[in-house]
Amino acid sequence: MKAVTPPHTSPVVGIDTLDDPRLRDYANLRDVSLRKSLEAAEGIFIAEGEKVIRRAIEAGYPVRSFLMSERWVDGLRDAIPPGVPCYVAPPADLARVTGFQVHRGALASMARVPLPPVGEVVSGASRILVLEDIVDHTNVGAIFRGAAAFGIEAIVLAPRCADPLYRRSVKVSMGAVFSVPYARMSTWYDGLGALRQLGFDVIALTPAADAEPLPRVVRRSRRPALVLGTEGDGLSARWEGQADVRARIPISPAVDSLNVAAAAAVACYLLTSQD
Ligand SMILES: C[S@@+](CC[C@H](N)C(=O)[O-])C[C@H]1O[C@@H](n2cnc3c(N)ncnc32)[C@H](O)[C@@H]1O
């Protein structure tokens, strides 16, 4: 393996072994618990694919290093900041380090930046999403992507909601996790009450048959906060009870519920269609 550098100021760094500590940022990318602790300890996340890497850099996240196969270097060369190493390896070595076939060929280790407080993120927003304890990183990424597509201005996460900067979320979102502002609540218990005090109409999305049809609810809502529940059990009783209104996307009685990311996309579209 070798390290290539852009034409400007980066030093050339040789990598002789796959155990090189400089590759530690990229180790075992499929091992969720290892990655969670490593990324939290190091304050990093992994961006994958040229488009997503460029979007992360444009959004202002500092890059620690790149790891890619030779064929991606020219395409990304102009995006490599001075002094940042770019490690290059054959695809088989990439797979050995990361634990999977890196189809999009390029990875970047990026530094996290502190999240703003909820109040700051939602101030000035006229429509937001609130995610309670979504577990699946794919769903988080897909929700951000749909939110960006339909003009949602901010997303608020419950304290235990999965991390939007986990590699899978970042990838599925196609970088929307960098463009839709988000914040994490510090407390779950009074989280919705705080949003109401900030002037939002808190709308709990549930497939329950006794909830009001969402199209009717969005027509009268001035500043909607659409609240989505976890994949298995849906919204907690506390949050459903705290909402101003419970609303459902009408679906066939033959189907229990929508996937949470699909529900989010439909609900966001309904908001957009009021414009
Ligand atoms: C897979 S569902 C959870 C299903 C759970 N058994 C329930 O009854 O809520 C995950 C989340 O998606 C949203 N959702 C799914 N289908 C919906 C629908 N038809 N109308 C409104 N929200 C829906 C809700 O926010 C729900 O908490």
XYZ file of C-alpha atoms and ligand atoms in Angstrom:
302
model
C 0.000 0.000 0.000
C 1.200 3.532 -0.624
C 0.096 7.041 0.170
C -0.291 9.472 -2.711
C -0.414 13.185 -2.277
C -2.023 15.943 -4.261
C 0.350 18.168 -6.235
C 0.543 20.719 -3.414
C 1.974 20.275 0.045
C 1.115 16.825 1.468
C 4.059 14.679 2.494
C 4.247 11.263 0.847
C 3.621 8.644 3.506
C 4.490 5.029 2.805
C 2.262 2.349 4.294
C 3.953 -1.046 4.446
C 1.471 -3.091 6.368
C -2.281 -3.379 6.694
C -1.773 -3.157 10.485
C -0.473 0.370 10.115
C -2.070 2.436 12.922
C -2.826 5.190 10.414
C -5.462 2.885 8.928
C -7.163 2.395 12.278
C -9.894 4.891 11.379
C -11.037 2.451 8.675
C -10.897 -0.820 10.621
C -13.830 -3.250 10.556
C -16.399 -0.870 9.159
C -19.132 -3.516 9.415
C -18.660 -4.097 13.146
C -21.340 -1.760 14.506
C -20.419 -1.871 18.200
C -16.690 -1.518 17.549
C -17.291 1.366 15.163
C -19.642 3.136 17.572
C -17.059 3.126 20.357
C -14.114 3.934 18.080
C -15.899 6.794 16.331
C -17.116 8.266 19.622
C -13.648 7.999 21.186
C -11.858 9.484 18.180
C -14.566 11.991 17.225
C -14.670 10.750 13.655
C -17.035 9.373 11.038
C -16.533 7.710 7.663
C -17.783 9.144 4.369
C -17.953 6.766 1.420
C -18.027 7.539 -2.298
C -16.798 10.557 -4.225
C -20.068 12.511 -4.177
C -20.660 12.008 -0.473
C -17.043 12.828 0.429
C -17.225 16.069 -1.553
C -20.495 16.992 0.160
C -18.982 16.375 3.601
C -15.998 18.593 2.766
C -18.232 21.305 1.297
C -20.306 21.208 4.494
C -17.142 22.053 6.433
C -16.223 18.759 8.082
C -12.419 18.518 8.443
C -10.823 15.466 6.725
C -8.241 13.366 8.612
C -7.289 11.076 5.732
C -8.492 9.278 2.629
C -8.336 5.585 1.751
C -9.125 4.447 -1.771
C -8.134 2.264 -4.681
C -5.901 3.795 -7.353
C -8.657 4.371 -9.889
C -10.457 6.924 -7.687
C -7.450 9.125 -6.978
C -7.595 11.334 -10.085
C -11.312 12.006 -9.670
C -10.857 13.177 -6.077
C -7.395 14.771 -6.284
C -8.721 18.341 -6.368
C -10.768 17.682 -3.203
C -7.788 16.532 -1.124
C -6.825 19.363 1.234
C -3.120 20.208 1.587
C -1.335 18.030 4.122
C -4.055 15.374 4.309
C -2.730 11.876 3.508
C -4.438 9.767 0.888
C -3.699 6.070 1.370
C -4.037 3.973 -1.759
C -4.505 0.214 -1.821
C -5.690 -2.499 -4.189
C -9.391 -3.349 -3.687
C -8.498 -6.652 -1.984
C -6.446 -4.811 0.671
C -9.210 -2.260 1.146
C -11.558 -5.162 1.801
C -9.115 -6.667 4.319
C -8.808 -3.435 6.292
C -12.464 -2.418 6.221
C -14.071 -5.861 6.297
C -16.130 -5.405 3.133
C -15.852 -4.762 -0.614
C -15.700 -1.007 -0.989
C -17.713 -0.722 -4.186
C -17.620 3.022 -4.339
C -13.870 2.837 -4.020
C -13.141 5.869 -1.886
C -13.405 6.423 1.851
C -12.595 9.449 3.951
C -12.170 9.704 7.688
C -13.755 12.978 8.782
C -13.728 14.799 12.113
C -17.070 15.373 13.819
C -18.003 18.877 14.842
C -20.110 19.722 17.927
C -23.866 19.621 17.338
C -25.746 22.884 17.945
C -28.463 22.958 20.614
C -32.038 22.100 19.592
C -33.269 25.688 20.021
C -30.644 26.994 17.627
C -31.340 24.379 14.956
C -35.100 24.873 14.906
C -35.178 28.662 15.265
C -36.516 30.041 12.015
C -37.605 26.575 10.792
C -41.234 26.333 9.722
C -41.386 22.548 9.353
C -39.306 19.949 11.140
C -39.089 16.208 11.780
C -38.569 14.643 15.185
C -37.209 11.084 15.418
C -37.814 8.998 18.518
C -35.320 6.154 18.943
C -34.993 5.072 15.299
C -32.650 2.088 15.482
C -31.719 1.326 11.901
C -29.016 3.497 10.317
C -30.455 2.856 6.860
C -33.781 4.321 7.984
C -32.077 7.369 9.494
C -30.216 7.991 6.226
C -33.345 7.517 4.129
C -35.328 9.884 6.373
C -32.687 12.601 5.962
C -32.661 12.089 2.199
C -36.447 12.420 1.982
C -36.381 15.416 4.329
C -33.857 17.186 2.110
C -35.907 16.349 -0.986
C -39.105 17.808 0.479
C -37.719 20.941 2.095
C -37.735 19.964 5.764
C -35.692 22.631 7.522
C -34.392 20.747 10.556
C -34.467 17.356 12.265
C -34.492 16.814 16.017
C -33.329 13.458 17.394
C -34.365 11.846 20.649
C -31.365 11.093 22.872
C -31.314 7.410 21.843
C -31.953 7.815 18.111
C -29.314 6.207 15.861
C -26.406 8.358 14.679
C -26.902 10.178 11.341
C -23.115 10.203 10.864
C -22.757 6.432 11.086
C -21.321 5.267 7.728
C -24.484 3.528 6.575
C -26.690 6.558 7.364
C -24.294 8.897 5.610
C -24.206 6.661 2.545
C -27.957 6.059 2.285
C -28.656 9.766 2.799
C -26.321 10.565 -0.122
C -24.919 13.350 2.034
C -28.279 14.819 3.133
C -27.046 14.372 6.729
C -24.667 17.248 5.918
C -27.287 19.558 4.430
C -30.292 19.160 6.744
C -29.461 20.809 10.098
C -30.054 18.548 13.061
C -29.658 18.452 16.822
C -30.079 15.901 19.564
C -32.363 16.484 22.566
C -30.636 16.298 25.910
C -33.758 14.913 27.555
C -36.391 12.574 26.165
C -39.037 13.073 28.833
C -39.828 16.728 28.145
C -38.479 16.826 24.617
C -41.801 17.396 22.861
C -42.981 19.945 25.434
C -39.875 21.999 24.688
C -40.702 22.001 20.960
C -44.267 23.107 21.658
C -42.939 25.972 23.768
C -40.813 26.979 20.808
C -44.029 27.360 18.797
C -44.397 24.044 16.959
C -47.594 22.097 16.381
C -46.478 18.671 17.551
C -47.973 15.983 15.283
C -47.469 12.354 16.354
C -47.430 10.101 13.296
C -49.030 6.742 13.973
C -50.755 4.129 11.814
C -53.489 3.783 14.462
C -56.981 3.751 12.952
C -58.355 6.260 15.489
C -55.802 8.944 14.568
C -56.854 11.863 12.344
C -55.961 11.631 8.638
C -52.689 13.496 8.134
C -53.808 15.486 5.048
C -56.483 17.146 7.191
C -54.043 17.865 10.022
C -51.369 19.455 7.829
C -53.919 21.782 6.208
C -54.526 23.548 9.538
C -51.001 23.349 10.931
C -48.915 26.532 10.775
C -45.615 25.219 12.087
C -45.622 21.420 12.019
C -43.197 19.167 13.895
C -43.816 15.664 12.512
C -42.862 13.048 15.091
C -41.874 9.535 13.965
C -41.555 6.452 16.161
C -39.181 3.544 16.354
C -39.309 0.658 13.877
C -40.738 -2.008 16.141
C -43.138 -0.490 18.645
C -43.725 2.935 17.168
C -43.997 6.037 19.348
C -43.777 5.752 23.113
C -47.029 6.316 25.015
C -45.425 9.373 26.614
C -44.678 11.070 23.297
C -47.978 10.092 21.713
C -49.785 11.529 24.725
C -47.700 14.714 24.701
C -48.403 15.527 21.054
C -51.000 18.151 20.071
C -52.570 15.696 17.662
C -52.133 12.082 16.477
C -52.194 11.730 12.703
C -52.176 8.802 10.304
C -51.314 8.353 6.674
C -54.345 6.424 5.436
C -53.227 2.997 4.174
C -54.876 -0.260 3.220
C -56.245 -2.207 6.210
C -54.348 -5.189 4.818
C -51.071 -3.502 5.851
C -50.215 -2.744 9.501
C -47.903 0.190 8.949
C -45.411 1.780 6.608
C -41.671 1.519 7.021
C -40.691 4.589 9.053
C -38.631 6.133 6.234
C -41.490 5.624 3.776
C -43.913 7.201 6.258
C -41.549 10.155 6.688
C -41.285 10.667 2.918
C -45.055 10.576 2.402
C -45.638 12.931 5.331
C -42.958 15.378 4.124
C -44.494 15.316 0.648
C -47.896 16.138 2.130
C -46.387 19.201 3.811
C -44.771 20.297 0.547
C -47.999 19.841 -1.371
C -49.637 22.515 0.837
C -47.321 25.187 -0.625
C -42.938 0.667 11.478
S -43.810 1.936 12.217
C -44.179 1.296 13.817
C -45.349 0.395 13.820
C -45.941 0.244 15.182
N -46.465 -1.082 15.307
C -47.021 1.287 15.439
O -48.167 0.902 15.616
O -46.722 2.489 15.435
C -42.628 3.154 12.617
C -43.165 4.558 12.588
O -43.522 4.910 11.253
C -44.603 5.840 11.275
N -45.712 5.258 10.496
C -45.754 4.053 9.907
N -46.908 3.888 9.235
C -47.621 5.018 9.401
C -48.900 5.487 8.952
N -49.695 4.731 8.170
N -49.308 6.703 9.315
C -48.523 7.507 10.081
N -47.316 7.121 10.543
C -46.862 5.910 10.212
C -44.980 6.053 12.738
O -44.351 7.234 13.203
C -44.399 4.822 13.399
O -44.108 5.070 14.759
